[in-house]
Short mmCIF file of C-alpha atoms in Angstrom, two decimals:
data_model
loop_
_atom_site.label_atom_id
_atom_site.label_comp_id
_atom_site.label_asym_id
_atom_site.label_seq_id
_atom_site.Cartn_x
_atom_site.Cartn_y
_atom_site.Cartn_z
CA UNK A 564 -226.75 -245.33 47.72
CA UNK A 565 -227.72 -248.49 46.51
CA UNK A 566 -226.17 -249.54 42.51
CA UNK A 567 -228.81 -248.21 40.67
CA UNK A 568 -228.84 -245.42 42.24
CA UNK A 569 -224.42 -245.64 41.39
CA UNK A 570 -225.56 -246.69 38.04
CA UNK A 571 -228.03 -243.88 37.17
CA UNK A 572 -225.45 -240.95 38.58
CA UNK A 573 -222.83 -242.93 36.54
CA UNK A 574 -225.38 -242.93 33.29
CA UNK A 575 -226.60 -239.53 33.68
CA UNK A 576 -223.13 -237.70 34.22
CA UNK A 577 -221.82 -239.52 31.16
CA UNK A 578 -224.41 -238.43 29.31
CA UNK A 579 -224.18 -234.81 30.17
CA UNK A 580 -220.27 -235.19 29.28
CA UNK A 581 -220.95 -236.87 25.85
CA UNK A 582 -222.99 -234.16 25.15
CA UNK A 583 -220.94 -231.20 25.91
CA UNK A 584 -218.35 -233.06 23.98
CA UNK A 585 -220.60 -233.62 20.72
CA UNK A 586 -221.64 -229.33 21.53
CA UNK A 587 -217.84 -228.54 21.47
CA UNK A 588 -217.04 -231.09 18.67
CA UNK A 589 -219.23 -229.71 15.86
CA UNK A 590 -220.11 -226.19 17.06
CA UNK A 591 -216.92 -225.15 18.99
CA UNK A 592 -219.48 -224.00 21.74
CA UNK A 593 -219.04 -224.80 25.59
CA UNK A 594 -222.19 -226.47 27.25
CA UNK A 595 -222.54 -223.92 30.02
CA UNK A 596 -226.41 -223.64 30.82
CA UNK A 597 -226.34 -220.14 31.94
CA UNK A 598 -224.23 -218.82 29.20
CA UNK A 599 -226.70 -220.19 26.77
CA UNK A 600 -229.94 -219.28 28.03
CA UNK A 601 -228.32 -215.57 29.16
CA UNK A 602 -227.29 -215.42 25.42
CA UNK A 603 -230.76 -215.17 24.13
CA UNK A 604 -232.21 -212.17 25.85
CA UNK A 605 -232.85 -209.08 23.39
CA UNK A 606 -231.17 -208.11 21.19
CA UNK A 607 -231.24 -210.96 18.78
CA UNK A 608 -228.23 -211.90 16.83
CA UNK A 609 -227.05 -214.82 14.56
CA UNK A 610 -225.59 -216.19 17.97
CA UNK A 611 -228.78 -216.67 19.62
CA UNK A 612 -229.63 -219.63 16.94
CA UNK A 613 -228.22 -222.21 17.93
CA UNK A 614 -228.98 -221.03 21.46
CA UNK A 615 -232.22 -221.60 21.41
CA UNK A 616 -232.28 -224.80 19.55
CA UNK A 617 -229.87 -225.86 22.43
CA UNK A 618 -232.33 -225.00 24.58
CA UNK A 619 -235.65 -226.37 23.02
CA UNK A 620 -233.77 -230.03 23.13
CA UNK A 621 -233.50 -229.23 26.87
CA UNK A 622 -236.87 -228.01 27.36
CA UNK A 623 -238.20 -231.17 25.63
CA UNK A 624 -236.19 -233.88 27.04
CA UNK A 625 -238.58 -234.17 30.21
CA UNK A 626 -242.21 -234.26 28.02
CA UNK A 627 -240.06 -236.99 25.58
CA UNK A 628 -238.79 -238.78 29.13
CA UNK A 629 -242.25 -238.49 30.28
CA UNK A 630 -243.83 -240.25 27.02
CA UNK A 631 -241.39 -243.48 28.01
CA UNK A 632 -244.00 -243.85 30.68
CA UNK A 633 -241.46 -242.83 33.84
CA UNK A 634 -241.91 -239.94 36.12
CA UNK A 635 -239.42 -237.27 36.91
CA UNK A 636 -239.39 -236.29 40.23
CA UNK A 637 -239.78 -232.90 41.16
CA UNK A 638 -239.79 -231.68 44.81
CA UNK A 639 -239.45 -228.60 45.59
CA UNK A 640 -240.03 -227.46 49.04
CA UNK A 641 -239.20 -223.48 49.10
CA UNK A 642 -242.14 -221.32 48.49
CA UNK A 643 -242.45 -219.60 44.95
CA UNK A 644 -241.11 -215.93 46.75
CA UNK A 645 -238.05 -217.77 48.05
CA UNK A 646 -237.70 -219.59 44.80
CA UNK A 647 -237.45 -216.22 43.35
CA UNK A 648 -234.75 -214.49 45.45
CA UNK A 649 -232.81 -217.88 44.57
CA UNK A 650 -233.70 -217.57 41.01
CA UNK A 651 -232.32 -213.71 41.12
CA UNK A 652 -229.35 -214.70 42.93
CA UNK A 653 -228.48 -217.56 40.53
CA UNK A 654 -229.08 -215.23 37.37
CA UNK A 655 -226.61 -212.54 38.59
CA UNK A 656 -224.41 -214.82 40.10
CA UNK A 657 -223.73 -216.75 37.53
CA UNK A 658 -223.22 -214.00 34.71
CA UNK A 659 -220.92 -212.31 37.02
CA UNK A 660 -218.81 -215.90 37.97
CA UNK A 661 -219.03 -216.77 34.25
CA UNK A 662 -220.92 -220.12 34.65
CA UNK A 663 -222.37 -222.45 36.80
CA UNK A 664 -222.45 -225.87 37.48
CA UNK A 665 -222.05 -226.93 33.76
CA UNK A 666 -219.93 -224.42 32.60
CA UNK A 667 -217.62 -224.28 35.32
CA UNK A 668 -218.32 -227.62 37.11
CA UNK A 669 -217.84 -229.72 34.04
CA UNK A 670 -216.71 -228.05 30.98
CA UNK A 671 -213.98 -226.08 32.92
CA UNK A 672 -212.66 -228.55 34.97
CA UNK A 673 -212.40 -230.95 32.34
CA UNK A 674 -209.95 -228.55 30.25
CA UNK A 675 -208.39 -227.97 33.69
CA UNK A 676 -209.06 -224.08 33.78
CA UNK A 677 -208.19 -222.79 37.08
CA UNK A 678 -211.24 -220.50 37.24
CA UNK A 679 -213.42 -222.94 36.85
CA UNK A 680 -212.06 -225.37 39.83
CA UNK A 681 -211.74 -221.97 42.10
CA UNK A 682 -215.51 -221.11 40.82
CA UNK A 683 -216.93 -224.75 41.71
CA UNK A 684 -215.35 -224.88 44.47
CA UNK A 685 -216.68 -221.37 45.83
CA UNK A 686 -220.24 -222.37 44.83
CA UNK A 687 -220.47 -225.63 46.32
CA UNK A 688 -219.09 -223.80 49.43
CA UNK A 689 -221.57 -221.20 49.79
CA UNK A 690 -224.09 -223.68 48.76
CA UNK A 691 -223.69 -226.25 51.18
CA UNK A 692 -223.22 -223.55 54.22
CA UNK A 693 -226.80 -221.92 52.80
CA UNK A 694 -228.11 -225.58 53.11
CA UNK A 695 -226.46 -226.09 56.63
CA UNK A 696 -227.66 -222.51 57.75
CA UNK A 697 -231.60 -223.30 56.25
CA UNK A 698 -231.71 -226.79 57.58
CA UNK A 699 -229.52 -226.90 60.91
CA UNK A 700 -229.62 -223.55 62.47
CA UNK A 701 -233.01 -221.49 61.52
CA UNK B 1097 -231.36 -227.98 9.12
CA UNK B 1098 -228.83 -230.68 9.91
CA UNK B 1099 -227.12 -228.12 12.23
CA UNK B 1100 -230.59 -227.62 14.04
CA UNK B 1101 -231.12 -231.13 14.41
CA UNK B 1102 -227.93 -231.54 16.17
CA UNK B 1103 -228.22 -228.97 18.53
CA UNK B 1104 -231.80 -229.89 19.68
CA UNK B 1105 -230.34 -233.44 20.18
CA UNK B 1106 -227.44 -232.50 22.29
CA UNK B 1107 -229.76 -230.49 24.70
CA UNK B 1108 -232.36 -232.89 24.54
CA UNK B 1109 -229.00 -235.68 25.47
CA UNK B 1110 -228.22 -232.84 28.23
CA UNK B 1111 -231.53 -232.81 29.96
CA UNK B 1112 -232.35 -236.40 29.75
CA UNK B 1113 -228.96 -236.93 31.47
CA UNK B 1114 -229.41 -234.60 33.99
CA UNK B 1115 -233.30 -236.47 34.34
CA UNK B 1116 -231.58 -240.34 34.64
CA UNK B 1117 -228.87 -238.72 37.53
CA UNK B 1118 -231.59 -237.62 39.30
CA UNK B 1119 -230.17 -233.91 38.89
CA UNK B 1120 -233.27 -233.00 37.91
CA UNK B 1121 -235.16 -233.23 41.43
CA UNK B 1122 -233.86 -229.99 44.17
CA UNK B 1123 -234.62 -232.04 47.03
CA UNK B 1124 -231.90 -234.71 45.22
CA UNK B 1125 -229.44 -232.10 44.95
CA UNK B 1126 -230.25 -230.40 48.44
CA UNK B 1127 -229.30 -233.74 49.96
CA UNK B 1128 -225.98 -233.69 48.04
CA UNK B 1129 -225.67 -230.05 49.30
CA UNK B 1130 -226.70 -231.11 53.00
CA UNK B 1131 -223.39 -233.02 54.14
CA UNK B 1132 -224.35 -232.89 57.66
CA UNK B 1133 -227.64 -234.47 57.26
CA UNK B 1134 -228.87 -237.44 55.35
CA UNK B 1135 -225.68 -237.10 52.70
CA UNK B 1136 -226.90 -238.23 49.18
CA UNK B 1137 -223.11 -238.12 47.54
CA UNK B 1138 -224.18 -239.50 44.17
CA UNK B 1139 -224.16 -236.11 42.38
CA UNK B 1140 -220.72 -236.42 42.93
CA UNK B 1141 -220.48 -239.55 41.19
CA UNK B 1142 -222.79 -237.69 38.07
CA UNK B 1143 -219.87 -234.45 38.00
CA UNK B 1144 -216.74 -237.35 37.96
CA UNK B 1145 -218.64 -239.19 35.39
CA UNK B 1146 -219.44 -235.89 33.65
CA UNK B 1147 -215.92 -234.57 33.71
CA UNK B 1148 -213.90 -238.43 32.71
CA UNK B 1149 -216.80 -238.39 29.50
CA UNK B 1150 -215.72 -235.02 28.24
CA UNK B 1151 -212.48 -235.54 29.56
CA UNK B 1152 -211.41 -238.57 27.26
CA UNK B 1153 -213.34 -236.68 24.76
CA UNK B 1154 -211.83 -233.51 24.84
CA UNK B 1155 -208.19 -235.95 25.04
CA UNK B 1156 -209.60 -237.47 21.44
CA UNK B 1157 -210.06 -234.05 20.51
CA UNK B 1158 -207.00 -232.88 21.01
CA UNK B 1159 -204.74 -235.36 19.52
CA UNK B 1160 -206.59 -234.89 16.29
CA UNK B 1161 -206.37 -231.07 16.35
CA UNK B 1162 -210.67 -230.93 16.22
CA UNK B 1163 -210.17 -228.67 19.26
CA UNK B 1164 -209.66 -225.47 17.39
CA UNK B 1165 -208.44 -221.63 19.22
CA UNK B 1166 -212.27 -220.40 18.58
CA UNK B 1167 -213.26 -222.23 21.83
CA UNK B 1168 -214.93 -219.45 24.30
CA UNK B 1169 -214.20 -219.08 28.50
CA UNK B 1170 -217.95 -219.63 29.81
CA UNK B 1171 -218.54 -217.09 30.00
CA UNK B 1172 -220.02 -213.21 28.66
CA UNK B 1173 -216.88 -211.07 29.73
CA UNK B 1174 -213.81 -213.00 29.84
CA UNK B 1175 -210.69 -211.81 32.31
CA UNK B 1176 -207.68 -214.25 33.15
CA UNK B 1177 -207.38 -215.65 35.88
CA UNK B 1178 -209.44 -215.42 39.64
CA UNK B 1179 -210.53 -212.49 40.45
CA UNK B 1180 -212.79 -210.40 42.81
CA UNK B 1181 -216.03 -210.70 40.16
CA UNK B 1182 -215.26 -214.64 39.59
CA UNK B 1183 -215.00 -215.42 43.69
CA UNK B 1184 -218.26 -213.25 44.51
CA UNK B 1185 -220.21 -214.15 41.00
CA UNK B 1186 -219.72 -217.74 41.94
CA UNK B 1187 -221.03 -217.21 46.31
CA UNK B 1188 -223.67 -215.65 45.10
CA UNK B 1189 -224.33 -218.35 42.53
CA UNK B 1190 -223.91 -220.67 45.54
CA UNK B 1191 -226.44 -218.83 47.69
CA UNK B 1192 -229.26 -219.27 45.11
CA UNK B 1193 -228.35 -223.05 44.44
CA UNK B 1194 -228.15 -223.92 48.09
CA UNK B 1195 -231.94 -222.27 48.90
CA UNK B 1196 -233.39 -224.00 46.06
CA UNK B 1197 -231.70 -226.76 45.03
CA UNK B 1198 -232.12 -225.25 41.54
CA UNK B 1199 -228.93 -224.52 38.84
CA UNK B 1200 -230.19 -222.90 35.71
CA UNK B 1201 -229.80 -226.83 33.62
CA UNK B 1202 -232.92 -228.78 35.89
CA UNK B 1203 -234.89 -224.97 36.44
CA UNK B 1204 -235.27 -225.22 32.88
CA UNK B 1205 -235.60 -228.46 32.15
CA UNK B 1206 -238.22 -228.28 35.12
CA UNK B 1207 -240.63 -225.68 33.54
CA UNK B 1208 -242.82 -228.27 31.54
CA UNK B 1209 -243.74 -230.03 34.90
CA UNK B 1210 -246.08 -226.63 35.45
CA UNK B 1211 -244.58 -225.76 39.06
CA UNK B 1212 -245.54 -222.09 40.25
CA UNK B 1213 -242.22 -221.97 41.99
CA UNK B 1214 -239.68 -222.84 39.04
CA UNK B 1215 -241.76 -220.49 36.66
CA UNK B 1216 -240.66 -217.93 39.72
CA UNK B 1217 -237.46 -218.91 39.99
CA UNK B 1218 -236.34 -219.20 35.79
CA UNK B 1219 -238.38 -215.56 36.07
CA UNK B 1220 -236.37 -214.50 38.06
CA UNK B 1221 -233.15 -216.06 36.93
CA UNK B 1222 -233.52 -214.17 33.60
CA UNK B 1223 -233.84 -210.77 35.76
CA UNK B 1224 -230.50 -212.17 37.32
CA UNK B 1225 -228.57 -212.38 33.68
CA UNK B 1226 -230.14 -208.93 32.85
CA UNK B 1227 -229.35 -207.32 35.99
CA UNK B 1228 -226.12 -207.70 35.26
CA UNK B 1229 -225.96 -206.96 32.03
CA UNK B 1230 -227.59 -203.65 33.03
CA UNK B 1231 -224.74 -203.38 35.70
CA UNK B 1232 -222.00 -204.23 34.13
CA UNK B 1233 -222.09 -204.69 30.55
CA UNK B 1234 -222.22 -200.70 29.09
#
């Protein structure tokens, strides 16, 4: 790690914090990805609002980062049917853990909830012993 | 209108966060996953940052009572405490992350880059939240 590579984790994370802070400030809402974007399958309701917007500010932060004149890089190395088992797996898993990496990993832990810290600490097992399995043993 | 205009901003805040950490690139956060390889530990710096932002926040909150009882659990069904659903919600969750490098935040955020394999895997993530809605939401 060199200090801009410090500086940008530092930047980014604070950031993400400020902005689940703002979400729960104003809306009373907690900035977990997966709840939000689960929450506006069918059927509509007044909920699935603010969702959305939410989401569209997401969607539109790489285009708007993109205009700046910087690229974001993307690498992704698994094929598209792998991609998809992971994609099923983090879609179920998620809804039935009740959150993932934001909604556990930051907005739980920062009120301290002990579900949360068990939860992140149970995915960041299984996912490092996947990566270990996929990159050290097959 | 204001509302709206909040909410797109804090997502849009979210995502370009997640883009300046570097959060937003798998093979970033594979290397954070990959301890016994070529460690990349400065997603851990981006989740401290994260969690001291809201932290202080949610501390500012507090002290002026903005924090109010309607705040929500991350989640779609809500049980105290650990149990079975939370420990094996959040492997699987860990499963998915670990072979793609993918949490639901940067698969979404990563959709306007055009990649065949993160339209497969937020395809299949949104099977994942309606799986288990089908499963265990009746």
């Amino acid at each position: 790690m060199n200090y801009l590579t410090i500086l940008s984790a530092l930047a980014g994370g604070a950031m993400i914090g400020l902005s689940a802070a703002l979400l729960l400030l104003t809306h009373k809402h907690t900035a977990g990805i997966s709840g939000i974007a689960a929450g506006i399958l069918p059927p509509w309701r007044a909920d699935s609002v603010w969702r959305c917007w939410f989401l569209a500010g997401l969607l539109a932060s790489a285009p708007l980062y993109r205009l700046g004149g910087a690229g974001i890089p993307l690498d992704l190395d698994a094929s598209p049917g792998l991609l998809a088992i992971a994609g099923l797996l983090v879609g179920y898993g998620t809804r039935l853990g009740g959150g993932c990496t934001s909604g556990h990993g930051v907005c739980g832990i920062a009120r301290l909830s002990a579900r949360s810290i068990v939860a992140t600490v149970t995915f960041m097992l299984t996912a490092g012993i996947t990566v270990f399995i996929v990159r050290h043993l097959l | 209108m204001k509302n709206t205009i909040y909410l797109f901003a804090y997502g849009l805040l979210f995502g370009l966060g997640l883009i300046v950490a570097g959060m937003s690139n798998p093979a970033k956060v594979l290397a954070f996953l990959d301890v016994a390889g070529a460690w990349d530990p400065s997603l851990a710096l981006v989740m401290a940052s994260a969690l001291l932002t809201l932290g202080l926040a949610r501390y500012l909150m507090h002290r002026n009572n903005d924090v109010a009882d309607r705040e929500q659990e991350p989640s779609a069904i809500v049980p105290a405490g650990v149990d079975a659903k939370l420990l094996v919600g959040a492997g699987i969750f860990g499963v998915g992350w670990g072979l793609s490098g993918f949490c639901p935040g940067p698969a979404l955020l990563g959709l306007s880059a055009g990649v065949l394999g993160n339209y497969a895997f937020v395809a299949a993530m949104f099977a994942g939240f309606w799986l288990f809605r089908l499963l265990h939401q009746r």
